[in-house]
Tab-separated table of C-alpha atoms and ligand atoms in Angstrom:
chain	number	residue	atom	x	y	z
Q	1	MET	CA	-13.480	-31.489	5.802
Q	2	SER	CA	-10.105	-30.821	7.346
Q	3	ASN	CA	-9.901	-30.281	11.088
Q	4	HIS	CA	-6.645	-28.970	12.411
Q	5	PRO	CA	-7.355	-27.443	15.791
Q	6	SER	CA	-3.688	-26.786	16.137
Q	7	MET	CA	-3.471	-24.690	12.890
Q	8	ASN	CA	-3.623	-21.053	13.489
Q	9	ILE	CA	-2.759	-19.174	10.293
Q	10	PRO	CA	-2.214	-15.447	10.542
Q	11	ILE	CA	-3.211	-12.966	7.902
Q	12	ALA	CA	0.544	-12.212	7.415
Q	13	ARG	CA	3.911	-13.169	8.895
Q	14	THR	CA	7.146	-11.250	8.420
Q	15	GLY	CA	9.202	-14.335	7.391
Q	16	LEU	CA	12.539	-12.660	8.417
Q	17	THR	CA	15.563	-15.061	8.212
Q	18	GLU	CA	18.126	-15.295	10.954
Q	19	PRO	CA	20.784	-13.368	8.904
Q	20	GLU	CA	18.212	-10.607	8.245
Q	21	ILE	CA	17.526	-10.379	11.917
Q	22	GLN	CA	21.283	-10.376	12.747
Q	23	SER	CA	21.803	-7.531	10.291
Q	24	VAL	CA	20.188	-5.093	12.721
Q	25	LEU	CA	23.164	-5.603	15.105
Q	26	GLU	CA	25.707	-4.134	12.770
Q	27	PRO	CA	24.700	-0.512	13.040
Q	28	LEU	CA	24.209	-0.956	16.766
Q	29	ARG	CA	27.840	-2.071	17.025
Q	30	SER	CA	29.220	0.494	14.577
Q	31	GLY	CA	27.462	3.338	16.341
Q	32	TRP	CA	25.994	4.808	13.251
Q	33	LEU	CA	22.304	4.554	14.077
Q	34	VAL	CA	20.520	7.130	11.901
Q	35	GLN	CA	20.440	7.693	8.062
Q	36	GLY	CA	24.036	6.554	7.435
Q	37	PRO	CA	25.618	3.854	5.277
Q	38	LYS	CA	22.790	1.354	5.703
Q	39	VAL	CA	20.130	3.810	4.485
Q	40	ARG	CA	22.410	4.515	1.482
Q	41	ASP	CA	22.608	0.729	0.785
Q	42	PHE	CA	18.894	0.265	1.162
Q	43	GLU	CA	18.156	3.190	-1.221
Q	44	GLN	CA	20.678	1.861	-3.821
Q	45	ALA	CA	19.030	-1.644	-3.517
Q	46	TRP	CA	15.642	-0.150	-3.924
Q	47	SER	CA	16.522	1.817	-7.051
Q	48	ALA	CA	18.253	-1.237	-8.543
Q	49	PHE	CA	15.102	-3.383	-7.958
Q	50	THR	CA	12.453	-0.805	-9.018
Q	51	GLY	CA	14.456	0.939	-11.735
Q	52	ALA	CA	13.710	4.332	-10.109
Q	53	GLU	CA	16.504	6.896	-10.526
Q	54	HIS	CA	16.192	8.174	-7.056
Q	55	SER	CA	15.077	6.438	-3.764
Q	56	ILE	CA	14.704	8.326	-0.648
Q	57	ALA	CA	14.085	6.415	2.602
Q	58	VAL	CA	11.635	7.893	5.152
Q	59	THR	CA	9.876	6.932	8.316
Q	60	SER	CA	6.742	5.521	6.641
Q	61	CYS	CA	4.706	5.587	3.399
Q	62	THR	CA	2.475	8.116	5.107
Q	63	THR	CA	5.339	10.593	5.684
Q	64	GLY	CA	6.545	9.832	2.210
Q	65	LEU	CA	3.133	10.849	0.748
Q	66	HIS	CA	3.100	13.984	2.938
Q	67	LEU	CA	6.653	14.860	1.944
Q	68	SER	CA	5.905	14.350	-1.711
Q	69	LEU	CA	2.893	16.661	-1.742
Q	70	ALA	CA	4.771	19.219	0.331
Q	71	ALA	CA	7.844	19.132	-2.022
Q	72	LEU	CA	5.646	19.553	-5.087
Q	73	GLY	CA	3.994	22.678	-3.523
Q	74	PHE	CA	0.661	21.316	-2.561
Q	75	GLY	CA	-0.958	23.486	0.089
Q	76	PRO	CA	-4.000	25.209	1.616
Q	77	GLY	CA	-7.051	25.417	-0.671
Q	78	ASP	CA	-5.735	22.818	-3.125
Q	79	GLU	CA	-7.733	19.647	-3.930
Q	80	ALA	CA	-6.471	16.148	-4.382
Q	81	ILE	CA	-8.317	13.183	-5.910
Q	82	VAL	CA	-8.122	10.071	-3.741
Q	83	PRO	CA	-9.799	6.661	-4.175
Q	84	ALA	CA	-12.471	6.139	-1.668
Q	85	PHE	CA	-11.223	2.605	-0.963
Q	86	THR	CA	-7.707	2.777	0.400
Q	87	TRP	CA	-5.878	3.090	3.805
Q	88	ILE	CA	-6.905	6.324	5.543
Q	89	SER	CA	-3.471	7.916	5.360
Q	90	THR	CA	-3.710	8.434	1.543
Q	91	ALA	CA	-6.468	10.959	2.381
Q	92	ASN	CA	-4.916	12.231	5.724
Q	93	VAL	CA	-1.819	13.665	4.090
Q	94	VAL	CA	-4.059	15.999	2.096
Q	95	GLU	CA	-5.747	17.185	5.228
Q	96	HIS	CA	-2.431	17.682	6.974
Q	97	LEU	CA	-1.324	20.120	4.275
Q	98	GLY	CA	-4.482	22.090	4.547
Q	99	GLY	CA	-6.022	20.728	1.294
Q	100	SER	CA	-9.361	19.048	0.519
Q	101	VAL	CA	-9.936	15.440	-0.359
Q	102	VAL	CA	-12.070	14.693	-3.408
Q	103	PHE	CA	-12.976	11.001	-3.380
Q	104	ALA	CA	-13.198	8.871	-6.491
Q	105	ASP	CA	-15.035	5.609	-6.693
Q	106	ILE	CA	-13.182	2.429	-7.506
Q	107	ASP	CA	-13.551	-0.488	-9.993
Q	108	LEU	CA	-14.637	-3.586	-8.071
Q	109	ALA	CA	-12.938	-5.809	-10.545
Q	110	THR	CA	-9.493	-4.495	-9.367
Q	111	PHE	CA	-10.297	-2.505	-6.133
Q	112	ASN	CA	-8.407	0.329	-7.789
Q	113	ILE	CA	-9.494	3.950	-8.636
Q	114	ASP	CA	-11.866	3.930	-11.653
Q	115	PRO	CA	-10.341	6.343	-14.207
Q	116	ALA	CA	-13.637	6.610	-16.092
Q	117	GLY	CA	-15.175	9.003	-13.513
Q	118	LEU	CA	-11.906	10.996	-12.904
Q	119	GLU	CA	-12.240	13.876	-15.288
Q	120	GLU	CA	-15.642	15.159	-13.845
Q	121	LEU	CA	-14.072	15.390	-10.349
Q	122	ILE	CA	-11.606	18.063	-11.555
Q	123	THR	CA	-12.163	21.716	-10.476
Q	124	PRO	CA	-10.017	24.845	-10.787
Q	125	SER	CA	-8.543	23.928	-7.356
Q	126	THR	CA	-7.531	20.329	-8.270
Q	127	LYS	CA	-3.700	20.030	-8.062
Q	128	ALA	CA	-2.935	16.321	-7.627
Q	129	ILE	CA	-4.167	12.719	-8.106
Q	130	LEU	CA	-3.080	10.029	-5.629
Q	131	PRO	CA	-3.643	6.725	-7.363
Q	132	VAL	CA	-3.241	3.719	-5.105
Q	133	HIS	CA	-1.749	0.378	-6.301
Q	134	LEU	CA	-3.852	-1.453	-3.879
Q	135	PHE	CA	-2.841	-4.842	-2.574
Q	136	GLY	CA	-0.068	-5.074	-5.220
Q	137	LEU	CA	-2.073	-4.484	-8.385
Q	138	ALA	CA	-1.090	-1.295	-10.205
Q	139	ALA	CA	-3.756	1.282	-10.933
Q	140	ASP	CA	-4.325	2.145	-14.610
Q	141	MET	CA	-1.482	4.627	-14.784
Q	142	GLU	CA	-1.871	5.309	-18.543
Q	143	ALA	CA	-5.441	6.534	-18.104
Q	144	ILE	CA	-4.529	8.442	-14.940
Q	145	ASN	CA	-1.526	10.079	-16.360
Q	146	ALA	CA	-3.461	11.118	-19.480
Q	147	VAL	CA	-5.969	12.965	-17.371
Q	148	ALA	CA	-3.192	14.521	-15.230
Q	149	ARG	CA	-1.248	15.734	-18.328
Q	150	ARG	CA	-4.460	17.228	-19.706
Q	151	HIS	CA	-5.142	19.267	-16.579
Q	152	GLY	CA	-1.565	19.858	-15.417
Q	153	LEU	CA	-1.919	17.862	-12.250
Q	154	TRP	CA	0.732	16.179	-10.038
Q	155	VAL	CA	0.537	12.348	-9.678
Q	156	VAL	CA	1.797	10.921	-6.349
Q	157	GLU	CA	1.506	7.072	-6.413
Q	158	ASP	CA	0.495	5.429	-3.150
Q	159	ALA	CA	2.617	2.391	-3.764
Q	160	ALA	CA	2.498	1.275	-0.106
Q	161	CYS	CA	1.582	-2.269	-1.371
Q	162	GLY	CA	3.494	-1.928	-4.624
Q	163	PHE	CA	6.661	-3.942	-4.021
Q	164	GLY	CA	6.915	-6.202	-7.087
Q	165	SER	CA	4.007	-4.492	-8.896
Q	166	THR	CA	4.525	-3.689	-12.486
Q	167	PHE	CA	2.536	-1.761	-15.123
Q	168	LYS	CA	3.332	-2.578	-18.721
Q	169	GLY	CA	6.737	-3.786	-17.773
Q	170	SER	CA	7.692	-0.900	-15.424
Q	171	HIS	CA	7.810	-1.171	-11.710
Q	172	VAL	CA	5.413	1.137	-9.994
Q	173	GLY	CA	6.783	4.235	-8.215
Q	174	SER	CA	8.240	6.198	-11.044
Q	175	LEU	CA	5.148	6.466	-13.204
Q	176	GLY	CA	3.965	9.591	-11.505
Q	177	ASN	CA	5.956	12.471	-9.985
Q	178	THR	CA	6.764	10.289	-7.043
Q	179	GLY	CA	5.790	6.921	-5.626
Q	180	CYS	CA	5.685	5.998	-1.893
Q	181	PHE	CA	6.234	2.447	-0.517
Q	182	SER	CA	5.556	1.118	2.992
Q	183	PHE	CA	7.564	-1.211	5.171
Q	184	HIS	CA	4.988	-1.766	7.783
Q	185	PRO	CA	4.931	-5.495	8.789
Q	186	ARG	CA	1.817	-6.167	6.691
Q	187	LYS	CA	3.842	-5.299	3.631
Q	188	ALA	CA	6.150	-7.719	1.760
Q	189	ILE	CA	9.413	-6.031	2.800
Q	190	THR	CA	9.354	-4.729	6.347
Q	191	THR	CA	11.589	-2.497	8.526
Q	192	GLY	CA	8.940	-2.342	11.341
Q	193	GLU	CA	7.930	1.196	10.389
Q	194	GLY	CA	9.482	2.702	7.315
Q	195	GLY	CA	8.917	3.998	3.840
Q	196	MET	CA	10.673	4.828	0.557
Q	197	ILE	CA	9.879	7.652	-1.936
Q	198	THR	CA	10.942	6.980	-5.601
Q	199	THR	CA	11.190	9.502	-8.380
Q	200	ASN	CA	12.971	10.049	-11.658
Q	201	ASP	CA	13.048	13.865	-11.099
Q	202	ALA	CA	16.515	14.834	-9.871
Q	203	GLN	CA	15.465	18.257	-8.570
Q	204	LEU	CA	12.439	16.870	-6.755
Q	205	ALA	CA	14.681	14.126	-5.232
Q	206	GLU	CA	17.046	16.713	-3.879
Q	207	ARG	CA	14.207	18.724	-2.278
Q	208	LEU	CA	12.721	15.500	-0.765
Q	209	ARG	CA	16.184	14.619	0.767
Q	210	ARG	CA	16.475	18.132	2.298
Q	211	LEU	CA	12.905	18.140	3.602
Q	212	ARG	CA	13.180	14.764	5.306
Q	213	ASP	CA	16.309	16.049	7.111
Q	214	HIS	CA	15.302	19.276	8.820
Q	215	GLY	CA	15.772	21.106	5.489
Q	216	ALA	CA	19.585	20.552	5.694
Q	217	ALA	CA	21.552	21.280	2.495
Q	218	MET	CA	23.796	18.309	3.249
Q	219	SER	CA	23.186	15.008	5.144
Q	220	ASP	CA	25.197	14.005	8.085
Q	221	LEU	CA	26.812	11.132	6.075
Q	222	GLN	CA	27.908	13.612	3.288
Q	223	ARG	CA	29.251	15.974	5.979
Q	224	HIS	CA	31.284	13.187	7.740
Q	225	LEU	CA	32.654	11.954	4.410
Q	226	GLY	CA	33.431	15.533	3.254
Q	227	PRO	CA	36.490	17.703	3.732
Q	228	ARG	CA	35.362	19.720	6.802
Q	229	PRO	CA	33.099	17.311	8.823
Q	230	TYR	CA	33.219	19.669	11.883
Q	231	LEU	CA	31.095	22.393	10.199
Q	232	LEU	CA	27.366	22.209	10.281
Q	233	ALA	CA	25.252	22.256	7.174
Q	234	ASP	CA	23.067	25.244	6.091
Q	235	HIS	CA	19.272	24.932	6.209
Q	236	PRO	CA	17.770	26.674	3.201
Q	237	GLU	CA	14.197	25.683	4.275
Q	238	ALA	CA	12.204	24.568	7.336
Q	239	GLY	CA	12.098	20.810	6.842
Q	240	TYR	CA	10.903	17.876	8.873
Q	241	ASN	CA	12.518	14.999	10.609
Q	242	GLN	CA	11.443	11.932	8.625
Q	243	ARG	CA	14.774	10.099	8.511
Q	244	MET	CA	14.976	6.334	8.584
Q	245	THR	CA	17.271	4.744	11.148
Q	246	ASP	CA	20.173	2.621	9.968
Q	247	LEU	CA	18.797	-0.268	12.072
Q	248	GLN	CA	15.745	-0.317	9.949
Q	249	ALA	CA	17.636	0.219	6.692
Q	250	ALA	CA	19.961	-2.682	7.560
Q	251	LEU	CA	16.885	-4.906	7.873
Q	252	GLY	CA	15.422	-3.600	4.661
Q	253	ALA	CA	18.643	-3.914	2.619
Q	254	SER	CA	19.091	-7.491	3.785
Q	255	GLN	CA	15.670	-8.512	2.553
Q	256	MET	CA	16.432	-6.856	-0.802
Q	257	GLN	CA	19.133	-9.565	-1.453
Q	258	ARG	CA	16.220	-12.011	-2.092
Q	259	ALA	CA	13.668	-9.510	-3.506
Q	260	ASP	CA	13.103	-11.499	-6.674
Q	261	ALA	CA	12.568	-14.736	-4.802
Q	262	ILE	CA	10.077	-12.916	-2.405
Q	263	VAL	CA	7.998	-11.730	-5.315
Q	264	ALA	CA	8.162	-15.125	-7.066
Q	265	GLU	CA	7.075	-16.995	-3.927
Q	266	ARG	CA	4.154	-14.623	-3.306
Q	267	ARG	CA	2.928	-15.032	-6.956
Q	268	HIS	CA	3.257	-18.786	-6.666
Q	269	LEU	CA	1.070	-18.783	-3.490
Q	270	ALA	CA	-1.482	-16.649	-5.299
Q	271	ALA	CA	-1.551	-18.937	-8.332
Q	272	THR	CA	-2.177	-21.906	-6.007
Q	273	TYR	CA	-5.198	-20.083	-4.492
Q	274	ASP	CA	-6.399	-19.070	-7.947
Q	275	THR	CA	-6.444	-22.647	-9.182
Q	276	ALA	CA	-8.125	-23.977	-6.056
Q	277	PHE	CA	-10.863	-21.357	-6.163
Q	278	ALA	CA	-11.410	-21.156	-9.834
Q	279	ASP	CA	-14.812	-22.784	-9.795
Q	280	LEU	CA	-16.297	-20.874	-6.814
Q	281	ASP	CA	-18.838	-18.378	-8.225
Q	282	TRP	CA	-19.304	-16.914	-4.749
Q	283	LEU	CA	-15.696	-15.883	-4.341
Q	284	GLN	CA	-13.989	-13.409	-6.741
Q	285	THR	CA	-10.239	-13.878	-6.649
Q	286	PRO	CA	-7.796	-11.018	-7.474
Q	287	ALA	CA	-7.869	-9.739	-10.984
Q	288	ALA	CA	-4.874	-10.365	-13.257
Q	289	PRO	CA	-5.364	-8.025	-16.235
Q	290	ALA	CA	-2.843	-8.406	-19.102
Q	291	GLY	CA	0.063	-6.020	-18.794
Q	292	TYR	CA	-0.049	-5.879	-14.969
Q	293	GLY	CA	2.352	-7.873	-12.779
Q	294	HIS	CA	0.735	-8.364	-9.386
Q	295	GLY	CA	2.998	-8.140	-6.326
Q	296	PHE	CA	0.407	-9.818	-4.001
Q	297	GLN	CA	0.919	-7.684	-0.881
Q	298	SER	CA	-2.258	-9.613	-0.001
Q	299	TYR	CA	-4.852	-11.806	-1.510
Q	300	PRO	CA	-8.027	-9.696	-1.706
Q	301	CYS	CA	-11.230	-11.339	-2.726
Q	302	LEU	CA	-14.813	-10.183	-3.196
Q	303	PHE	CA	-17.540	-12.258	-1.399
Q	304	GLU	CA	-20.603	-13.235	-3.364
Q	305	PRO	CA	-19.739	-10.968	-6.320
Q	306	ILE	CA	-22.970	-11.840	-8.296
Q	307	GLN	CA	-25.228	-10.687	-5.380
Q	308	VAL	CA	-22.975	-7.633	-4.873
Q	309	HIS	CA	-23.258	-6.508	-8.506
Q	310	GLN	CA	-27.021	-7.092	-8.464
Q	311	ALA	CA	-27.326	-4.881	-5.298
Q	312	LEU	CA	-25.272	-2.172	-6.919
Q	313	LYS	CA	-27.249	-2.272	-10.130
Q	314	THR	CA	-30.554	-1.812	-8.360
Q	315	GLY	CA	-29.245	0.256	-5.479
Q	316	ASN	CA	-30.524	-2.350	-3.100
Q	317	GLN	CA	-28.894	-1.512	0.281
Q	318	GLN	CA	-30.691	-4.425	1.986
Q	319	GLN	CA	-29.326	-6.997	-0.398
Q	320	LEU	CA	-25.779	-5.497	0.065
Q	321	ASN	CA	-26.280	-5.575	3.832
Q	322	ALA	CA	-27.274	-9.195	3.615
Q	323	VAL	CA	-24.035	-10.075	1.776
Q	324	HIS	CA	-22.126	-8.053	4.388
Q	325	GLU	CA	-23.693	-10.043	7.258
Q	326	ARG	CA	-22.898	-13.409	5.477
Q	327	ARG	CA	-19.267	-12.332	4.885
Q	328	ASN	CA	-18.940	-11.475	8.518
Q	329	ALA	CA	-20.415	-14.832	9.569
Q	330	TRP	CA	-17.953	-16.584	7.219
Q	331	MET	CA	-15.020	-14.616	8.637
Q	332	GLU	CA	-16.109	-15.856	12.068
Q	333	GLU	CA	-16.239	-19.373	10.765
Q	334	LEU	CA	-12.837	-19.175	9.244
Q	335	GLN	CA	-11.461	-17.715	12.528
Q	336	GLN	CA	-12.977	-20.683	14.441
Q	337	GLN	CA	-11.097	-22.984	12.093
Q	338	GLY	CA	-7.736	-21.237	12.582
Q	339	VAL	CA	-7.795	-19.063	9.445
Q	340	SER	CA	-7.273	-15.292	10.012
Q	341	THR	CA	-8.954	-12.992	7.482
Q	342	ARG	CA	-9.482	-9.305	7.216
Q	343	PRO	CA	-11.743	-6.998	5.026
Q	344	ALA	CA	-9.298	-6.045	2.262
Q	345	THR	CA	-9.157	-2.460	3.546
Q	346	HIS	CA	-11.643	0.233	4.529
Q	347	ALA	CA	-13.650	2.904	2.651
Q	348	VAL	CA	-12.302	6.171	3.871
Q	349	HIS	CA	-15.411	8.082	2.992
Q	350	MET	CA	-17.339	5.871	5.483
Q	351	LEU	CA	-14.899	6.757	8.417
Q	352	SER	CA	-16.405	9.357	10.758
Q	353	TYR	CA	-13.849	12.060	10.240
Q	354	TYR	CA	-14.421	12.185	6.467
Q	355	ARG	CA	-18.060	11.279	6.604
Q	356	LYS	CA	-18.703	14.235	8.936
Q	357	LYS	CA	-16.294	16.834	7.375
Q	358	TYR	CA	-17.442	16.312	3.865
Q	359	GLU	CA	-21.050	15.285	4.708
Q	360	LEU	CA	-20.704	11.943	2.776
Q	361	LYS	CA	-23.060	9.019	2.603
Q	362	ALA	CA	-21.766	5.391	2.167
Q	363	GLU	CA	-23.738	4.904	-1.045
Q	364	GLN	CA	-22.192	7.999	-2.702
Q	365	PHE	CA	-19.291	5.693	-3.629
Q	366	PRO	CA	-21.141	2.452	-4.170
Q	367	ALA	CA	-18.224	0.324	-5.330
Q	368	ALA	CA	-16.031	1.533	-2.425
Q	369	GLN	CA	-18.951	0.823	-0.022
Q	370	ALA	CA	-19.382	-2.702	-1.465
Q	371	ALA	CA	-15.617	-3.368	-1.206
Q	372	ASN	CA	-15.644	-2.155	2.375
Q	373	ASP	CA	-18.576	-4.409	3.337
Q	374	CYS	CA	-18.009	-7.468	1.135
Q	375	SER	CA	-14.276	-7.908	0.585
Q	376	ILE	CA	-12.158	-10.466	2.377
Q	377	SER	CA	-8.422	-11.036	2.324
Q	378	LEU	CA	-7.006	-14.512	2.834
Q	379	PRO	CA	-3.604	-15.318	4.466
Q	380	LEU	CA	-0.772	-14.808	2.017
Q	381	PHE	CA	2.870	-14.201	3.017
Q	382	HIS	CA	6.257	-15.500	1.781
Q	383	GLY	CA	7.356	-18.229	4.045
Q	384	MET	CA	3.809	-19.672	4.159
Q	385	LEU	CA	4.098	-23.487	4.450
Q	386	ALA	CA	2.298	-25.769	1.982
Q	387	ASP	CA	0.417	-27.327	4.922
Q	388	GLU	CA	-0.795	-23.928	6.020
Q	389	GLN	CA	-1.994	-22.948	2.499
Q	390	LYS	CA	-3.647	-26.388	2.060
Q	391	HIS	CA	-5.563	-25.829	5.288
Q	392	VAL	CA	-6.773	-22.371	4.145
Q	393	ILE	CA	-7.913	-23.958	0.857
Q	394	ASP	CA	-9.703	-26.900	2.547
Q	395	VAL	CA	-11.509	-24.623	4.948
Q	396	VAL	CA	-12.596	-22.264	2.100
Q	397	LEU	CA	-13.723	-25.118	-0.121
Q	398	SER	CA	-15.711	-26.672	2.824
Q	399	ARG	CA	-17.877	-23.579	3.214
Q	400	LEU	CA	-21.008	-24.845	1.470
Q	401	LEU	CA	-20.561	-28.560	2.231
J	1	PLP	C1	-0.006	0.413	4.523
J	1	PLP	C2	-0.621	1.509	3.690
J	1	PLP	C3	-0.277	2.853	3.984
J	1	PLP	C4	0.429	3.286	5.135
J	1	PLP	O1	1.690	2.880	5.161
J	1	PLP	P1	2.587	3.346	6.429
J	1	PLP	O2	3.994	2.841	6.089
J	1	PLP	O3	2.066	2.528	7.656
J	1	PLP	O4	2.474	4.743	6.639
J	1	PLP	C5	-0.801	3.821	3.033
J	1	PLP	N1	-1.554	3.418	1.979
J	1	PLP	C6	-1.837	2.120	1.676
J	1	PLP	C7	-2.635	1.788	0.533
J	1	PLP	C8	-1.385	1.099	2.598
J	1	PLP	O5	-1.662	-0.108	2.318
């Protein structure tokens, strides 16, 4: 078994090049720091890459989700369906607008919302579904949109991890009313903090642009480029300040110049893992359903899937807990050997705010609970060296030796 005491492989690394780092200096020198020409460039590059008609840069995916629901008219008393296994902010934005979260269980094969149970969650108060393209794999948007159409619901895609993710040939983000991407450092393209909303609805795009900028009818850039730059804009509504800085956008736009290469490299790394782990029955590697293009924001696995499915079938919490303990012991072992791992993400219904507010039990969403307790993400990031990946593979394959 390999022993590299010097190897210390992080779960993710930003992989920024020197020219990308240098790009941040340009707005600092020009003096245009907030939502100016660099934000415009980044938005154009994002639309060109994703095929979305409109891209609206914001401060994070979370603020993008919040702004999307606000712009659509979601408010107090409304319900939104959210998968139980996702980052907490998919649910938090519903709370921030005075709505109620209705959790849906996931499909353990994909870690995404299970459309089969969706329709029975709908009540007269349901206004929106927030499907999540978790870890770079699109949710089943055909099934979700069909339910949404039947019941007149808005669809806001949480595409935080969705860079490079396609569904039947279309990039995610314009399959619902809006899609929201994240540029947190754990995501493939990073601006530190940052987000992008995409939509094909021109009117909605205009409202989103206003709402992110204090409700102003005209952006500062438009005003400065226009005929009377000295006059202030009107504010037809009370908006927010969710503008991206030009420093962030410069960094984002510069990474977009190699967007295709970034996606290709991440897919190649994933394929190398897939091949290496193909014979392990105790590790379920990420699903690759036909018609889905995986962006591989991360490489989420399910530990001991046979035991997990057995436990779910019989409702055996003890068996599930035993797998959970063995996963944790293995994570510790990996850490000792210089391989960082994480649970793929958390089950939001098990976090105390939601558990208490909605009086939920972990086993009410059994697949989400199992994903919370028994998933493990392995290091995957563009710029990962062949040596580093080989070390991860050697350590994983040595588990039962
Ligand atoms: C990262 C992430 C978010 C939050 O993105 P921010 O840009 O940090 O707000 C939301 N949902 C999912 C699924 C994520 O992975």
